[in-house]
Coordinates of C-alpha atoms in Angstrom, one line a residue:
M1 CA 185.6 155.1 193.9
P2 CA 183.7 152.8 196.1
T3 CA 182.8 153.7 199.5
V4 CA 184.9 151.2 201.0
L5 CA 188.1 152.0 199.3
L6 CA 187.4 155.5 199.6
A7 CA 187.1 155.3 203.5
L8 CA 190.4 153.5 203.8
L9 CA 192.3 155.8 201.9
I10 CA 190.8 158.7 204.1
L11 CA 192.2 156.3 207.1
L12 CA 195.5 155.7 206.0
S13 CA 195.7 159.3 205.1
G14 CA 194.9 160.3 208.7
V15 CA 197.7 157.9 209.8
C16 CA 200.3 159.1 207.4
F17 CA 199.3 162.6 208.9
A18 CA 199.7 161.5 212.4
A19 CA 203.1 160.2 211.6
D20 CA 204.2 163.2 210.2
D21 CA 202.7 165.6 212.8
K22 CA 205.3 163.8 215.6
A23 CA 208.2 163.9 213.3
E24 CA 210.8 166.6 214.1
Y25 CA 213.0 168.5 211.9
S26 CA 217.1 170.1 212.0
E27 CA 217.0 173.7 211.6
L28 CA 220.7 172.7 209.7
W29 CA 218.4 170.6 207.1
G30 CA 214.6 171.1 207.5
K31 CA 212.2 168.7 206.1
N32 CA 213.2 168.0 202.9
G33 CA 216.7 169.6 202.9
E34 CA 215.8 172.9 201.9
K35 CA 217.4 174.6 205.2
W36 CA 220.5 173.0 204.0
N37 CA 223.7 175.0 202.8
P38 CA 226.1 172.7 201.2
S39 CA 228.9 175.5 202.1
G40 CA 227.7 175.6 205.1
R41 CA 228.5 173.9 208.6
L42 CA 227.0 171.2 207.4
P43 CA 229.1 168.8 204.6
D44 CA 227.6 167.3 201.9
F45 CA 228.4 163.7 202.6
S46 CA 226.8 162.1 199.4
Y47 CA 229.7 161.0 197.9
A48 CA 231.2 158.2 200.2
G49 CA 231.2 154.8 199.0
Y50 CA 231.7 152.8 195.6
R51 CA 231.3 154.9 193.0
M52 CA 229.8 158.0 194.9
G53 CA 226.5 155.8 195.6
E54 CA 225.8 156.7 192.3
V55 CA 225.6 152.5 191.4
P56 CA 225.3 149.0 193.2
I57 CA 228.3 147.4 194.1
P58 CA 228.8 144.8 191.0
S59 CA 229.0 140.9 191.0
P60 CA 231.2 140.0 188.3
A61 CA 230.9 136.8 187.1
V62 CA 232.8 133.6 188.8
K63 CA 236.3 133.2 186.2
C64 CA 237.6 130.5 188.2
S65 CA 237.5 128.8 191.8
V66 CA 240.8 128.4 194.5
K67 CA 240.3 124.5 193.8
D68 CA 241.9 124.7 190.3
F69 CA 244.3 125.9 191.7
G70 CA 244.5 123.1 194.4
A71 CA 243.3 124.5 197.5
K72 CA 241.5 121.9 199.7
G73 CA 239.5 124.0 202.5
D74 CA 239.8 120.9 204.6
G75 CA 240.4 123.0 207.9
S76 CA 244.4 121.8 207.8
T77 CA 245.6 122.1 204.8
D78 CA 247.8 125.1 204.1
D79 CA 246.1 126.5 201.2
T80 CA 248.1 130.0 200.9
K81 CA 249.9 129.2 198.0
A82 CA 246.9 127.8 195.9
F83 CA 245.1 131.3 196.9
Q84 CA 248.5 133.3 195.8
D85 CA 249.0 131.6 192.8
A86 CA 245.0 132.4 191.8
L87 CA 245.0 135.9 192.2
K88 CA 248.7 136.1 190.4
K89 CA 247.3 134.5 187.5
T90 CA 243.8 135.5 187.4
T91 CA 242.7 138.9 185.3
G92 CA 239.5 140.0 186.2
G93 CA 236.4 138.6 187.2
A94 CA 235.4 136.5 190.7
I95 CA 237.6 133.8 192.1
L96 CA 235.6 131.2 193.9
I97 CA 236.2 130.0 197.1
P98 CA 233.4 127.3 197.5
A99 CA 232.5 126.4 201.1
G100 CA 235.0 125.1 203.4
K101 CA 237.6 126.1 206.1
Y102 CA 240.9 127.0 204.1
V103 CA 244.3 127.8 206.1
I104 CA 246.1 131.0 205.2
T105 CA 249.2 131.6 206.7
D106 CA 250.6 134.5 205.1
F107 CA 249.6 137.5 203.2
L108 CA 247.2 137.9 199.9
E109 CA 247.5 140.8 197.9
I110 CA 245.0 141.8 195.2
D111 CA 247.0 144.9 193.3
K112 CA 244.8 144.8 189.9
S113 CA 241.1 145.9 189.2
N114 CA 238.0 144.1 188.8
L115 CA 239.2 140.7 190.8
V116 CA 236.8 139.7 193.3
L117 CA 237.6 137.2 196.2
R118 CA 234.4 135.5 196.8
G119 CA 233.4 132.7 199.2
E120 CA 230.0 131.0 199.3
G121 CA 228.6 133.0 202.1
P122 CA 230.0 133.8 205.7
G123 CA 228.1 130.5 207.2
K124 CA 229.8 128.3 204.4
T125 CA 233.4 129.9 203.8
A126 CA 235.7 130.5 206.3
L127 CA 239.6 131.3 205.9
F128 CA 241.3 130.0 208.8
F129 CA 244.4 132.4 209.9
P130 CA 246.3 130.6 212.8
K131 CA 249.4 132.9 213.0
Y132 CA 249.8 136.6 213.8
L133 CA 250.9 138.8 211.0
N134 CA 254.0 140.2 213.0
D135 CA 254.8 136.5 213.3
I136 CA 254.8 136.3 209.5
K137 CA 256.4 139.9 208.8
P138 CA 257.6 141.3 211.8
N139 CA 256.9 144.7 211.6
W140 CA 257.7 146.3 215.5
G141 CA 257.3 150.3 216.7
A142 CA 256.3 152.4 219.5
T143 CA 253.5 154.4 220.4
T144 CA 254.1 158.5 221.1
S145 CA 255.1 157.5 224.4
G146 CA 257.4 155.1 223.6
Q147 CA 255.6 151.9 224.6
K148 CA 257.5 149.3 222.0
T149 CA 254.1 147.5 219.8
S150 CA 253.7 145.9 216.8
N151 CA 252.6 148.2 214.0
Y152 CA 249.9 145.4 213.2
S153 CA 248.4 146.8 216.6
W154 CA 246.7 149.6 214.1
G155 CA 246.8 148.8 210.9
G156 CA 247.2 145.6 208.2
G157 CA 245.5 143.0 207.0
Y158 CA 246.1 139.2 205.8
I159 CA 244.6 140.6 202.5
V160 CA 245.6 143.7 201.0
I161 CA 243.8 145.4 198.2
K162 CA 246.7 147.6 197.5
G163 CA 246.7 150.6 194.9
S164 CA 247.6 154.8 194.0
N165 CA 246.4 157.8 192.3
G166 CA 248.2 157.1 188.8
G167 CA 247.3 160.5 187.9
K168 CA 249.9 163.1 186.4
A169 CA 250.9 166.1 188.3
L170 CA 249.1 169.1 186.9
G171 CA 250.7 171.6 188.8
K172 CA 250.1 173.7 191.7
I173 CA 247.2 175.8 192.6
A174 CA 247.7 179.4 192.0
E175 CA 245.1 181.5 194.2
P176 CA 243.4 180.7 197.4
A177 CA 240.1 179.2 197.5
K178 CA 237.3 179.1 200.4
R179 CA 235.6 175.9 202.1
G180 CA 232.9 175.5 200.5
E181 CA 233.4 177.4 196.9
H182 CA 233.6 175.1 193.4
V183 CA 236.2 176.7 191.8
I184 CA 240.3 176.7 191.6
V185 CA 242.9 177.6 189.1
L186 CA 245.9 176.0 188.4
E187 CA 249.0 177.8 187.2
K188 CA 249.8 176.3 184.1
A189 CA 247.3 175.2 181.1
C190 CA 246.5 171.2 181.2
T191 CA 244.5 168.9 179.1
L192 CA 241.6 168.4 181.6
K193 CA 238.0 168.2 180.6
K194 CA 234.6 168.0 181.8
G195 CA 233.6 165.2 183.6
D196 CA 237.0 164.1 184.3
F197 CA 238.2 163.9 188.2
I198 CA 240.5 165.8 189.9
E199 CA 242.7 165.3 193.2
I200 CA 243.9 168.4 195.3
R201 CA 246.5 167.8 197.6
Q202 CA 248.1 170.0 200.7
K203 CA 250.8 169.5 202.8
D204 CA 250.8 171.7 206.0
N205 CA 253.8 174.0 206.7
P206 CA 256.1 173.6 210.4
D207 CA 253.5 176.7 211.7
N208 CA 250.6 174.1 211.7
A209 CA 248.5 176.8 209.6
M210 CA 246.4 174.3 208.2
M211 CA 245.8 171.8 210.5
K212 CA 244.4 174.9 212.6
H213 CA 241.8 175.8 209.5
L214 CA 241.0 172.2 210.0
Y215 CA 240.0 172.4 214.1
C216 CA 238.3 175.8 213.1
G217 CA 240.8 177.6 215.4
Q218 CA 240.7 175.0 218.4
P219 CA 243.3 172.5 217.5
G220 CA 244.5 171.8 221.0
D221 CA 248.5 170.6 221.3
M222 CA 249.9 169.7 218.0
A223 CA 253.6 169.7 219.8
K224 CA 254.4 166.8 218.1
I225 CA 253.1 166.9 214.7
P226 CA 255.0 170.2 213.1
G227 CA 253.9 170.3 209.3
S228 CA 253.1 166.9 209.0
T229 CA 249.1 167.2 207.9
R230 CA 248.2 166.4 204.7
T231 CA 244.8 166.5 202.7
S232 CA 243.3 164.9 199.9
F233 CA 240.0 166.1 198.1
V234 CA 238.5 164.4 195.0
S235 CA 235.7 165.8 192.8
R236 CA 234.1 165.3 189.4
I237 CA 234.9 168.4 186.9
T238 CA 231.8 170.3 185.4
A239 CA 233.9 173.0 183.8
V240 CA 237.5 174.3 182.5
E241 CA 238.4 176.9 180.7
V242 CA 241.5 178.8 180.1
A243 CA 242.0 181.6 182.7
P244 CA 244.0 184.8 181.9
A245 CA 247.8 184.8 182.2
V246 CA 249.3 186.3 184.8
R247 CA 252.6 187.2 185.1
S248 CA 254.4 189.5 187.7
T249 CA 255.8 192.7 187.1
A250 CA 258.9 194.1 187.8
G251 CA 259.0 197.4 189.8
T252 CA 255.7 196.4 191.7
E253 CA 255.7 195.7 195.6
A254 CA 256.3 192.1 196.5
G255 CA 253.7 190.0 195.6
A256 CA 251.9 192.1 193.1
T257 CA 250.9 191.2 189.5
T258 CA 249.3 192.3 186.6
A259 CA 246.7 190.3 184.8
G260 CA 246.7 189.9 180.9
R261 CA 248.1 187.5 178.1
D262 CA 251.2 189.4 178.4
A263 CA 254.3 187.6 176.2
G264 CA 256.1 184.9 178.2
A265 CA 253.2 184.2 180.4
T266 CA 251.3 181.0 180.7
P267 CA 247.7 180.7 180.7
R268 CA 246.3 179.3 183.7
T269 CA 243.5 177.0 183.7
K270 CA 240.3 177.8 186.1
V271 CA 238.7 174.5 186.8
T272 CA 234.9 174.2 188.3
L273 CA 234.3 171.5 190.7
E274 CA 231.2 169.6 190.7
R275 CA 231.2 169.2 194.6
A276 CA 231.9 172.3 197.3
L277 CA 235.5 172.2 198.4
R278 CA 235.5 170.7 202.1
S279 CA 238.5 172.7 203.7
D280 CA 240.2 176.2 202.4
V281 CA 242.5 175.7 199.4
D282 CA 245.9 177.8 199.5
P283 CA 248.9 177.9 197.9
A284 CA 250.4 178.1 201.2
W285 CA 249.9 174.9 201.6
H286 CA 251.7 173.5 198.9
A287 CA 248.4 173.1 197.2
E288 CA 248.5 170.9 194.0
G289 CA 246.3 169.2 191.4
F290 CA 246.8 165.7 189.9
E291 CA 244.5 164.1 187.9
F292 CA 242.8 161.3 189.5
A293 CA 243.5 157.6 187.9
P294 CA 243.6 155.3 190.3
R295 CA 245.6 152.1 189.9
V296 CA 243.5 149.6 191.0
V297 CA 239.5 149.9 190.8
D298 CA 236.3 147.6 191.1
S299 CA 238.0 144.8 193.1
G300 CA 236.7 143.0 196.5
V301 CA 236.3 140.6 198.9
E302 CA 233.0 139.1 199.8
E303 CA 230.8 136.5 201.3
L304 CA 232.9 134.8 203.6
T305 CA 234.5 134.6 206.9
F306 CA 238.1 135.9 208.4
E307 CA 238.4 133.3 211.5
F308 CA 241.2 133.7 214.2
P309 CA 242.2 131.4 216.9
P310 CA 240.1 132.8 219.9
Q311 CA 242.1 133.1 223.2
L312 CA 242.7 135.7 226.1
Y313 CA 243.1 139.6 225.1
K314 CA 245.8 140.7 226.7
G315 CA 244.7 144.7 225.9
H316 CA 246.0 147.5 224.6
F317 CA 248.8 147.6 222.6
T318 CA 249.7 143.8 222.9
E319 CA 248.3 143.0 219.4
L320 CA 250.7 141.5 216.9
G321 CA 248.2 141.2 213.7
H322 CA 244.8 139.0 213.8
N323 CA 243.7 141.6 211.2
P324 CA 241.6 140.2 208.3
A325 CA 241.9 143.3 205.6
L326 CA 243.2 146.5 204.0
I327 CA 242.3 148.3 201.3
S328 CA 245.0 150.9 200.6
G329 CA 245.5 153.6 198.0
A330 CA 242.7 151.9 196.0
S331 CA 239.5 153.4 195.0
H332 CA 235.9 151.6 194.3
C333 CA 237.0 148.8 196.0
W334 CA 234.7 146.8 198.4
I335 CA 234.4 144.0 201.3
R336 CA 230.7 142.9 201.4
N337 CA 229.0 140.5 203.8
V338 CA 231.9 139.2 205.7
R339 CA 231.9 138.1 209.5
V340 CA 235.3 138.6 211.4
L341 CA 235.6 136.1 214.4
N342 CA 238.2 136.3 217.4
G343 CA 240.1 139.5 215.3
E344 CA 242.6 141.6 217.3
S345 CA 241.1 144.3 214.5
G346 CA 238.6 144.8 211.7
P347 CA 239.0 146.1 208.3
Y348 CA 240.8 149.2 207.7
L349 CA 240.2 151.3 204.6
G350 CA 242.5 153.8 203.4
G351 CA 241.8 154.8 199.8
W352 CA 239.1 156.5 198.3
F353 CA 235.1 155.8 197.8
C354 CA 235.3 152.5 199.0
T355 CA 232.6 150.2 200.6
V356 CA 232.4 148.2 203.6
S357 CA 229.0 146.6 203.8
G358 CA 226.9 144.1 205.9
I359 CA 229.9 143.2 208.3
T360 CA 229.6 141.4 211.3
L361 CA 232.4 141.9 214.3
D362 CA 232.1 138.6 216.4
S363 CA 234.2 136.9 219.1
T364 CA 234.6 134.2 221.5
C365 CA 238.3 135.7 223.2
T366 CA 238.4 136.2 227.0
P367 CA 237.9 140.1 226.8
D368 CA 240.7 142.3 229.1
K369 CA 239.5 143.7 232.2
T370 CA 237.3 146.5 230.3
G371 CA 235.3 143.7 228.5
C372 CA 237.0 144.5 225.1
V373 CA 238.4 141.4 223.0
G374 CA 240.3 143.6 220.5
H375 CA 241.9 147.6 219.4
H376 CA 240.4 148.6 216.5
G377 CA 236.7 147.7 214.6
I378 CA 236.2 149.5 211.8
T379 CA 238.9 152.1 210.8
L380 CA 238.5 154.8 208.0
Y381 CA 242.1 156.1 207.1
G382 CA 241.5 157.2 203.2
T383 CA 238.3 159.8 202.5
D384 CA 235.3 159.7 201.4
N385 CA 234.5 155.7 202.2
L386 CA 231.8 154.2 203.6
A387 CA 230.6 151.8 206.4
E388 CA 227.0 150.7 206.5
D389 CA 224.7 147.8 207.7
F390 CA 227.8 146.8 210.9
T391 CA 226.9 144.9 213.6
F392 CA 229.2 144.2 216.8
T393 CA 228.5 141.6 219.0
C394 CA 231.4 142.4 221.2
K395 CA 233.5 145.5 222.2
Y396 CA 236.7 146.9 220.8
I397 CA 239.0 149.4 222.8
H398 CA 237.9 151.9 219.3
D399 CA 234.8 150.6 217.6
L400 CA 234.7 153.1 214.9
T401 CA 237.8 155.0 214.1
V402 CA 238.5 157.8 212.0
E403 CA 242.0 159.8 212.0
H404 CA 243.9 162.1 209.6
S405 CA 240.5 161.4 207.2
A406 CA 237.8 162.7 205.9
G407 CA 234.1 162.4 204.1
N408 CA 233.5 159.3 205.4
V409 CA 230.3 157.6 206.6
F410 CA 229.3 155.5 209.0
H411 CA 225.9 154.6 208.6
R412 CA 223.0 151.8 210.0
G413 CA 225.2 150.2 212.3
K414 CA 224.3 148.5 216.0
G415 CA 227.1 147.9 218.5
V416 CA 226.9 146.8 222.2
D417 CA 228.7 149.5 223.9
M418 CA 230.1 151.4 220.6
C419 CA 232.4 154.7 220.9
F420 CA 233.3 157.2 217.8
D421 CA 236.9 157.2 218.1
H422 CA 238.7 160.5 216.9
H423 CA 242.0 159.3 216.8
K424 CA 243.3 162.7 216.1
R425 CA 245.6 164.3 213.4
A426 CA 242.5 166.7 212.4
P427 CA 239.7 163.6 210.8
H428 CA 237.1 166.1 210.1
A429 CA 234.3 166.6 208.0
N430 CA 233.2 162.8 208.6
L431 CA 229.2 161.4 209.2
F432 CA 228.3 159.1 211.9
T433 CA 224.4 158.6 211.1
N434 CA 221.6 155.9 212.1
I435 CA 223.6 154.0 214.8
D436 CA 222.4 152.2 217.6
I437 CA 225.3 152.3 219.9
G438 CA 223.6 150.2 222.9
E439 CA 224.4 151.3 226.4
G440 CA 225.6 154.5 225.5
K441 CA 228.5 154.9 228.5
R442 CA 231.1 155.7 225.9
M443 CA 230.3 157.8 223.2
Y444 CA 233.4 159.8 223.3
M445 CA 235.7 157.5 224.3
C446 CA 239.2 158.3 221.6
G447 CA 242.6 157.2 221.5
G448 CA 245.4 158.7 220.0
G449 CA 248.9 159.9 221.0
A450 CA 250.0 163.2 223.0
A451 CA 250.2 166.8 221.3
L452 CA 248.5 165.6 217.6
G453 CA 245.8 168.2 218.3
K454 CA 242.3 167.4 219.6
H455 CA 240.5 164.4 218.9
S456 CA 238.1 165.4 216.2
G457 CA 238.5 168.4 213.8
A458 CA 235.6 170.6 212.8
W459 CA 232.7 170.0 210.7
E460 CA 232.5 166.3 212.4
T461 CA 228.5 165.7 212.3
F462 CA 226.5 162.7 214.4
W463 CA 223.0 162.3 213.6
N464 CA 220.2 160.0 214.7
L465 CA 222.4 158.4 217.6
R466 CA 220.3 155.3 219.6
A467 CA 221.8 154.6 223.0
K468 CA 220.0 153.0 226.4
Q469 CA 220.9 156.5 228.1
P470 CA 221.2 159.9 227.7
Q471 CA 224.0 161.7 225.6
K472 CA 225.8 164.8 227.5
L473 CA 227.6 167.3 225.6
W474 CA 231.1 166.8 224.1
S475 CA 234.3 168.1 226.0
P476 CA 236.3 171.0 224.4
D477 CA 239.1 168.0 224.6
F478 CA 237.3 166.1 222.3
G479 CA 236.8 168.4 219.6
P480 CA 236.3 172.2 218.6
D481 CA 232.7 174.3 218.6
M482 CA 232.2 173.6 214.8
M483 CA 230.4 170.2 215.1
N484 CA 227.3 169.7 214.6
F485 CA 225.2 166.6 217.2
V486 CA 221.6 166.5 215.3
G487 CA 219.1 163.5 217.6
V488 CA 220.6 162.3 220.2
E489 CA 218.9 161.3 223.5
S490 CA 220.1 163.8 225.9
R491 CA 218.8 165.8 229.1
E492 CA 220.7 168.8 227.8
Q493 CA 219.1 171.7 226.5
P494 CA 219.7 172.9 222.6
V495 CA 222.7 174.7 221.7
L496 CA 222.1 176.4 218.2
K497 CA 225.2 178.9 217.1
P498 CA 225.8 179.0 213.4
E499 CA 229.0 180.1 214.3
G500 CA 229.6 177.7 217.8
R501 CA 228.1 174.5 219.0
W502 CA 225.3 172.9 217.3
W503 CA 223.6 170.5 219.7
E504 CA 220.0 169.7 218.5
P505 CA 218.8 167.2 220.9
I506 CA 215.7 165.9 219.1
S507 CA 214.4 162.6 219.9
P508 CA 216.1 159.9 217.8
A509 CA 212.8 158.2 217.0
R510 CA 211.0 161.4 216.2
L511 CA 213.9 163.0 214.0
Q512 CA 213.8 163.0 210.2
P513 CA 215.3 162.3 208.0
Q514 CA 216.9 159.5 209.9
D515 CA 219.9 158.6 208.1
L516 CA 221.1 162.1 206.9
Y517 CA 223.7 160.3 204.3
E518 CA 221.0 158.8 202.6
A519 CA 218.7 161.7 202.7
Q520 CA 221.9 163.5 200.9
L521 CA 222.3 160.7 198.4
M522 CA 218.3 160.8 197.4
K523 CA 218.9 165.0 197.2
R524 CA 221.8 164.8 194.9
T525 CA 221.0 162.0 192.5
K526 CA 216.8 162.4 192.8
K527 CA 217.1 158.0 193.3

């Protein structure tokens, strides 16, 4: 080896060692995940997003153009019908929206798989929405305190990707299973096989026992949500076997059973899951299994601007529906490389394994007295959804929101003065990682009605949060002790209680890995 090359390699090695010496590692993860227990307090977030992060979002070929259906894109002609006809008559592929400004005055619905609305880029293609959704289809409601407001204040969108899980019911779950375990038992035989997906649904009882579990026993006031909490958990199956039949035995104490292949007893099904259970599963919580067969997959909206008229933002609960897009009940769908200009809210995601990527929220509206220009920025209502590469150039009352949701991830984002809005109803096991929150004056600022539980549920994780000022420990009102804060600039002393609070204020610049989602995904997929 030439002397100069050898010297260069030695020099580079020295730089690498020096950089590595400055790195700091969490006691929850270690250097390469060797300290991580996926069944422990730090959940596995790697399944979030399109196809669980295992393949990139596709780019299907263009099938047609909205101009084939009469759209003008001249900024004055109402092009709504042309878009609706294109969506109705096109099956599969991408519908191109050529450069231009298209006026839209009604809902656009994507209710089938493999259909993409694609512009030529946010700087070239714009959809302009001059009306409020509430003027098109009135939808009045009220806050928990009785204030009249439009339901578009916290949901809905002009473009709706709408689906559901069409899988058939597989029956009740026969035995309790603990959080972190991988096995459930169905009451009866079924046709599941290795490689299939199963959805586990649960519904709470009026005693709110399940919600108390999702708060790790520290739920706060729950007076206004008796028995209304639901959970959904989807996993690929790694093994299926017939379990011994169980039949109640007459004459024994209540609840006693005997195992065996008794005549008339129904064989049960033992299902091994690829993923560790995100929470306890209990027959007392109406736990049921369903085939996971989503009706709408692989559809998306991309490469365009959603534009609304600039105006004075009048404040909280005055919103009437300048909302860009909603994914409702669909799976493996996306909103990609878009700009939202003057939206009262950004996108709402309410399905499974969906992604919003490369979104910019911008505004020329006059802010309210708090400096905000809208209500919700990005909201993840569903499970295992992903928001990545987001930029906020303005403030919303609630920048990033989770509510009665789980397994969602926000990563690689930045904002002006971001807040992590936990909107009560036990949002649990969500991740916020590798985010520049800007000023850092309102990280814990949250909404949500009265008596709906604490803002955050258990196992929420915050990893590598950069801000212009130090952060403090969370208050008991924000959430329970069983939460994880790692890589937060702070003057507070570390608090590392395995069964209590976890506050590990490592310098964000030195924390490795910088992005917990990416590290977990790499560890799982070996990519």
